[in-house]
Amino acid sequence: MSTLDKKAKRCRRHARIRNKISGTAERPRFCVSITTNNIYCQFIDDVNGRTLASTSSLSKAFKDQKAQPNMAGAALLGKMAAEAALAANVTTVVFDRSGYRFHGRVKAIADAAREAGLKF
C-alpha cells in the first residue's frame, strides 16, 4: 500500500464507518465535520436523504457568543446542535465521527450534546 496523505486516510476511515451506520427518521445520523477554521454538525435521515437539523461555527448564534472553533467552541456547538435536534423532535441519534479520532473537539461536541439531552 502506498503512503496516503492525512485526508485520504480519513476519507477511507469515514467510508468504513458509513458502511456500518445509517440514520433513520427516528434515529438520525449525527455527523460531525471539522476543518481547520470551522466545525459543522448535521442530523441526517439517510433513508429519505434529508437533513433534519444542522448548525455550524458559521451560524449567527455561534458568532454572537464570540466563540472560536476550539475546544470551548466545540462544546458550545455541541450544545447548540442538541438544542436544534430537540427542536426538530430528535432525541436519539447515531454518532458519526466522520473518520476523525474520538478525542479533542469531536469528543467535546459529543459530550456537550449528551449533557444537553441527546441519547447516543
Coordinates of N, CA, C and O in Angstrom, one line a residue:
M1 N 0.8 -1.2 0.0 CA 0.0 0.0 0.0 C 0.9 1.2 0.0 O 1.8 1.3 0.8
S2 N 0.5 2.2 -0.8 CA 1.3 3.4 -0.9 C 1.0 4.3 0.2 O -0.1 4.2 0.9
T3 N 1.8 5.2 0.5 CA 1.6 6.2 1.6 C 0.6 7.2 1.2 O 0.7 7.8 0.1
L4 N -0.5 7.3 2.0 CA -1.6 8.2 1.7 C -1.5 9.4 2.6 O -1.0 9.4 3.7
D5 N -2.0 10.5 2.1 CA -1.9 11.7 2.9 C -3.1 11.6 3.9 O -3.9 10.8 3.9
K6 N -3.1 12.6 4.9 CA -4.0 12.5 6.0 C -5.4 12.5 5.6 O -6.3 11.8 6.1
K7 N -5.8 13.4 4.6 CA -7.2 13.5 4.1 C -7.6 12.2 3.5 O -8.8 11.8 3.7
A8 N -6.8 11.6 2.7 CA -7.2 10.3 2.0 C -7.4 9.2 3.1 O -8.4 8.4 3.0
K9 N -6.6 9.2 4.1 CA -6.7 8.2 5.1 C -8.0 8.4 5.9 O -8.8 7.5 6.2
R10 N -8.3 9.7 6.2 CA -9.6 10.0 6.9 C -10.8 9.6 6.1 O -11.8 9.1 6.6
C11 N -10.7 9.9 4.8 CA -11.8 9.5 3.9 C -12.1 8.0 3.9 O -13.2 7.6 3.8
R12 N -11.0 7.3 3.9 CA -11.1 5.8 3.9 C -11.7 5.3 5.2 O -12.6 4.5 5.2
R13 N -11.3 5.9 6.3 CA -11.9 5.6 7.6 C -13.4 5.9 7.6 O -14.2 5.2 8.1
H14 N -13.7 7.1 7.1 CA -15.1 7.5 7.0 C -16.0 6.6 6.2 O -17.1 6.3 6.6
A15 N -15.4 6.1 5.1 CA -16.2 5.2 4.2 C -16.4 3.9 5.0 O -17.5 3.3 4.9
R16 N -15.5 3.4 5.8 CA -15.6 2.2 6.5 C -16.7 2.4 7.6 O -17.6 1.5 7.8
I17 N -16.7 3.5 8.2 CA -17.7 3.8 9.3 C -19.1 3.9 8.7 O -20.1 3.4 9.2
R18 N -19.2 4.6 7.5 CA -20.5 4.7 6.8 C -21.1 3.4 6.3 O -22.3 3.3 6.2
N19 N -20.3 2.4 6.1 CA -20.8 1.1 5.7 C -21.5 0.4 6.9 O -22.4 -0.4 6.7
K20 N -21.2 0.8 8.1 CA -21.7 0.2 9.3 C -22.9 1.0 9.9 O -23.8 0.4 10.5
I21 N -23.0 2.3 9.7 CA -24.0 3.1 10.4 C -24.9 3.8 9.3 O -24.4 4.1 8.2
S22 N -26.1 4.0 9.7 CA -27.0 4.7 8.8 C -28.1 5.4 9.7 O -28.5 4.9 10.7
G23 N -28.6 6.5 9.3 CA -29.6 7.3 10.0 C -31.0 7.0 9.5 O -31.2 6.8 8.3
T24 N -31.9 7.0 10.4 CA -33.3 6.9 10.0 C -34.1 8.2 10.5 O -33.5 9.0 11.2
A25 N -35.4 8.3 10.2 CA -36.1 9.4 10.7 C -36.2 9.4 12.2 O -36.2 10.4 12.9
E26 N -36.3 8.2 12.8 CA -36.5 8.1 14.3 C -35.1 8.3 15.0 O -35.0 8.8 16.1
R27 N -34.1 7.8 14.3 CA -32.7 7.8 14.9 C -31.7 8.3 13.8 O -31.1 7.5 13.2
P28 N -31.7 9.6 13.6 CA -30.8 10.1 12.5 C -29.3 10.0 12.9 O -28.9 9.8 14.0
R29 N -28.5 10.2 11.8 CA -27.1 10.2 12.0 C -26.6 11.6 12.4 O -26.9 12.6 11.7
F30 N -25.9 11.7 13.5 CA -25.3 13.0 13.9 C -23.9 13.1 13.4 O -23.0 12.5 13.9
C31 N -23.8 13.8 12.2 CA -22.5 13.8 11.5 C -21.7 15.1 11.9 O -22.3 16.2 11.9
V32 N -20.5 14.9 12.3 CA -19.6 16.0 12.7 C -18.5 16.1 11.7 O -17.8 15.1 11.3
S33 N -18.3 17.3 11.2 CA -17.2 17.5 10.3 C -16.4 18.7 10.8 O -16.9 19.7 11.2
I34 N -15.0 18.6 10.7 CA -14.2 19.6 11.3 C -13.1 20.0 10.2 O -12.5 19.1 9.6
T35 N -13.0 21.3 10.1 CA -11.9 21.8 9.2 C -11.0 22.6 10.1 O -11.2 22.7 11.3
T36 N -10.0 23.2 9.6 CA -9.1 24.0 10.4 C -9.7 25.2 10.9 O -9.4 25.7 12.0
N37 N -10.7 25.8 10.2 CA -11.3 27.0 10.6 C -12.7 26.9 11.1 O -13.2 27.8 11.8
N38 N -13.4 25.8 10.8 CA -14.8 25.7 11.2 C -15.2 24.3 11.6 O -14.5 23.3 11.4
I39 N -16.4 24.2 12.3 CA -16.9 22.9 12.7 C -18.4 22.9 12.2 O -19.1 23.9 12.3
Y40 N -18.8 21.7 11.7 CA -20.2 21.6 11.2 C -20.8 20.4 11.8 O -20.2 19.3 12.0
C41 N -22.1 20.5 12.2 CA -22.9 19.4 12.7 C -24.2 19.3 12.0 O -24.9 20.3 11.8
Q42 N -24.5 18.0 11.6 CA -25.8 17.8 10.9 C -26.5 16.6 11.5 O -25.8 15.6 11.9
F43 N -27.8 16.6 11.4 CA -28.6 15.4 11.8 C -29.3 14.9 10.5 O -30.1 15.6 10.0
I44 N -28.9 13.8 10.0 CA -29.2 13.3 8.7 C -30.1 12.1 8.7 O -29.7 11.1 9.4
D45 N -31.2 12.1 8.0 CA -32.0 10.9 7.8 C -31.6 10.3 6.4 O -31.9 10.8 5.4
D46 N -30.8 9.2 6.5 CA -30.2 8.6 5.3 C -31.3 7.9 4.5 O -31.1 7.7 3.2
V47 N -32.4 7.4 5.1 CA -33.4 6.7 4.3 C -34.1 7.6 3.3 O -34.3 7.3 2.2
N48 N -34.4 8.8 3.8 CA -35.1 9.8 2.9 C -34.2 10.8 2.3 O -34.6 11.6 1.5
G49 N -32.9 10.8 2.7 CA -31.9 11.7 2.1 C -32.2 13.1 2.5 O -32.0 14.0 1.7
R50 N -32.5 13.4 3.8 CA -32.8 14.7 4.3 C -32.0 15.1 5.5 O -31.7 14.2 6.3
T51 N -31.7 16.3 5.6 CA -31.0 16.9 6.8 C -32.1 17.4 7.7 O -32.9 18.3 7.2
L52 N -32.2 16.9 8.9 CA -33.3 17.3 9.8 C -33.0 18.6 10.5 O -33.8 19.4 10.8
A53 N -31.7 18.7 10.9 CA -31.3 19.9 11.6 C -29.8 20.1 11.4 O -29.1 19.1 11.2
S54 N -29.3 21.3 11.5 CA -27.8 21.5 11.4 C -27.4 22.8 12.1 O -28.3 23.6 12.3
T55 N -26.2 22.8 12.4 CA -25.6 24.0 12.9 C -24.1 24.0 12.6 O -23.5 23.0 12.3
S56 N -23.4 25.2 12.7 CA -22.0 25.2 12.4 C -21.4 26.4 13.1 O -22.1 27.3 13.7
S57 N -20.1 26.5 13.1 CA -19.4 27.6 13.7 C -19.6 28.9 12.8 O -19.2 30.0 13.2
L58 N -20.2 28.8 11.7 CA -20.5 29.9 10.8 C -21.9 30.6 11.1 O -22.2 31.6 10.6
S59 N -22.7 29.9 12.0 CA -24.0 30.4 12.3 C -24.0 31.7 13.1 O -23.0 31.9 13.8
K60 N -25.0 32.5 13.0 CA -25.1 33.7 13.7 C -25.1 33.6 15.2 O -24.4 34.3 15.9
A61 N -25.8 32.5 15.7 CA -25.9 32.3 17.1 C -24.5 32.0 17.7 O -24.2 32.4 18.8
F62 N -23.7 31.2 16.9 CA -22.3 30.9 17.4 C -21.5 32.1 17.4 O -20.7 32.3 18.4
K63 N -21.6 32.9 16.4 CA -20.7 34.1 16.3 C -21.1 35.2 17.3 O -20.3 35.9 17.8
D64 N -22.5 35.2 17.7 CA -22.9 36.1 18.7 C -22.3 35.8 20.1 O -22.1 36.7 20.9
Q65 N -21.9 34.6 20.3 CA -21.3 34.2 21.6 C -19.8 34.6 21.6 O -19.1 34.4 22.6
K66 N -19.3 35.1 20.5 CA -17.9 35.4 20.3 C -17.0 34.2 20.6 O -15.9 34.3 21.2
A67 N -17.5 33.0 20.1 CA -16.7 31.8 20.3 C -15.8 31.5 19.1 O -16.1 31.9 18.0
Q68 N -14.8 30.7 19.4 CA -13.8 30.3 18.4 C -14.0 28.8 18.2 O -14.5 28.1 19.1
P69 N -13.7 28.2 17.0 CA -13.8 26.8 16.8 C -12.7 26.0 17.5 O -12.0 25.2 16.8
N70 N -12.6 26.2 18.8 CA -11.6 25.4 19.6 C -12.4 24.5 20.5 O -13.5 24.2 20.3
M71 N -11.7 24.0 21.6 CA -12.4 23.1 22.5 C -13.6 23.7 23.1 O -14.7 23.1 23.2
A72 N -13.5 24.9 23.6 CA -14.7 25.6 24.2 C -15.7 25.8 23.2 O -16.9 25.7 23.5
G73 N -15.4 26.3 22.0 CA -16.3 26.5 21.0 C -17.0 25.2 20.5 O -18.2 25.2 20.2
A74 N -16.3 24.1 20.5 CA -16.8 22.8 20.1 C -17.9 22.4 21.2 O -18.9 21.8 20.8
A75 N -17.6 22.6 22.4 CA -18.6 22.3 23.5 C -19.9 23.1 23.3 O -21.0 22.6 23.4
L76 N -19.7 24.4 23.0 CA -20.8 25.3 22.8 C -21.6 24.8 21.5 O -22.9 24.8 21.6
L77 N -20.9 24.4 20.5 CA -21.6 24.0 19.3 C -22.3 22.7 19.5 O -23.4 22.4 18.9
G78 N -21.8 21.8 20.3 CA -22.4 20.5 20.6 C -23.8 20.8 21.4 O -24.8 20.1 21.1
K79 N -23.7 21.8 22.3 CA -25.0 22.1 23.0 C -26.0 22.7 22.0 O -27.2 22.4 22.1
M80 N -25.5 23.6 21.1 CA -26.4 24.2 20.1 C -27.0 23.2 19.2 O -28.2 23.3 18.8
A81 N -26.2 22.2 18.8 CA -26.6 21.2 17.9 C -27.7 20.3 18.6 O -28.7 20.0 18.0
A82 N -27.5 20.0 19.9 CA -28.5 19.2 20.6 C -29.8 20.0 20.7 O -30.9 19.4 20.6
E83 N -29.7 21.3 21.0 CA -31.0 22.1 21.1 C -31.7 22.1 19.7 O -32.9 22.1 19.7
A84 N -30.9 22.2 18.6 CA -31.6 22.2 17.3 C -32.2 20.9 17.0 O -33.3 20.8 16.4
A85 N -31.6 19.8 17.4 CA -32.1 18.4 17.2 C -33.4 18.3 18.1 O -34.4 17.7 17.6
L86 N -33.4 18.7 19.3 CA -34.5 18.6 20.2 C -35.7 19.4 19.6 O -36.9 19.0 19.8
A87 N -35.4 20.6 19.0 CA -36.4 21.4 18.4 C -37.1 20.7 17.2 O -38.2 20.9 16.9
A88 N -36.3 19.8 16.6 CA -36.8 19.0 15.4 C -37.3 17.7 15.8 O -37.5 16.8 15.0
N89 N -37.6 17.5 17.1 CA -38.2 16.2 17.7 C -37.2 15.0 17.5 O -37.7 13.9 17.3
V90 N -35.9 15.3 17.7 CA -34.9 14.2 17.6 C -34.4 14.0 19.0 O -33.8 15.0 19.6
T91 N -34.5 12.8 19.6 CA -33.9 12.6 20.9 C -32.8 11.6 20.9 O -31.9 11.7 21.7
T92 N -32.8 10.6 20.0 CA -31.8 9.6 19.9 C -31.1 9.7 18.6 O -31.8 9.9 17.6
V93 N -29.8 9.5 18.6 CA -29.0 9.7 17.3 C -28.0 8.6 17.2 O -27.6 7.9 18.2
V94 N -27.4 8.4 16.0 CA -26.2 7.6 15.8 C -25.1 8.5 15.5 O -25.2 9.4 14.7
F95 N -24.0 8.4 16.3 CA -22.9 9.4 16.2 C -22.0 9.0 15.1 O -21.5 7.8 15.0
D96 N -21.7 9.9 14.1 CA -20.8 9.7 13.0 C -19.7 10.7 13.2 O -19.8 11.8 13.0
R97 N -18.5 10.1 13.5 CA -17.3 11.0 13.8 C -16.6 11.3 12.5 O -15.6 12.0 12.5
S98 N -17.1 10.8 11.3 CA -16.5 11.2 10.0 C -15.0 10.8 9.9 O -14.3 11.5 9.2
G99 N -14.6 9.8 10.5 CA -13.2 9.3 10.3 C -12.2 10.0 11.3 O -11.1 9.6 11.3
Y100 N -12.7 11.0 12.0 CA -11.8 11.7 13.0 C -11.7 10.8 14.2 O -12.6 10.1 14.6
R101 N -10.6 10.9 14.9 CA -10.4 10.2 16.2 C -11.4 10.8 17.2 O -11.6 12.0 17.2
F102 N -11.9 10.0 18.1 CA -12.8 10.5 19.1 C -12.0 11.1 20.3 O -11.9 10.5 21.4
H103 N -11.5 12.2 20.1 CA -10.8 13.0 21.2 C -10.9 14.5 20.7 O -11.3 14.8 19.6
G104 N -10.5 15.3 21.6 CA -10.4 16.7 21.3 C -11.8 17.3 21.0 O -12.7 17.2 21.8
R105 N -11.9 18.0 19.9 CA -13.1 18.7 19.6 C -14.3 17.8 19.3 O -15.4 18.1 19.6
V106 N -14.0 16.6 18.7 CA -15.1 15.7 18.4 C -15.7 15.2 19.7 O -16.9 15.1 19.9
K107 N -14.8 14.9 20.7 CA -15.3 14.4 22.0 C -16.0 15.5 22.7 O -17.1 15.2 23.4
A108 N -15.6 16.7 22.6 CA -16.2 17.8 23.3 C -17.6 18.1 22.7 O -18.6 18.3 23.5
I109 N -17.8 17.9 21.4 CA -19.1 18.1 20.8 C -20.0 17.0 21.3 O -21.2 17.2 21.7
A110 N -19.6 15.7 21.3 CA -20.4 14.6 21.7 C -20.8 14.7 23.2 O -21.9 14.5 23.5
D111 N -19.8 15.1 24.1 CA -20.1 15.2 25.5 C -21.1 16.3 25.8 O -22.1 16.1 26.5
A112 N -21.0 17.4 25.1 CA -21.9 18.5 25.3 C -23.3 18.2 24.8 O -24.3 18.6 25.4
A113 N -23.4 17.5 23.7 CA -24.7 17.1 23.1 C -25.4 16.1 24.1 O -26.6 16.1 24.3
R114 N -24.6 15.2 24.7 CA -25.2 14.2 25.7 C -25.7 15.0 26.9 O -26.8 14.7 27.4
E115 N -24.9 16.0 27.3 CA -25.3 16.7 28.5 C -26.6 17.6 28.2 O -27.4 17.8 29.1
A116 N -26.8 18.0 27.0 CA -27.9 18.8 26.6 C -29.2 17.9 26.3 O -30.2 18.5 26.1
G117 N -29.1 16.6 26.4 CA -30.2 15.8 26.3 C -30.3 14.8 25.2 O -31.3 14.0 25.1
L118 N -29.3 14.7 24.3 CA -29.4 13.7 23.2 C -28.9 12.4 23.8 O -28.0 12.3 24.6
K119 N -29.5 11.3 23.2 CA -29.0 9.9 23.6 C -28.3 9.3 22.4 O -28.9 9.3 21.3
F120 N -27.1 8.8 22.6 CA -26.4 8.2 21.6 C -26.5 6.7 21.7 O -26.5 6.1 22.7

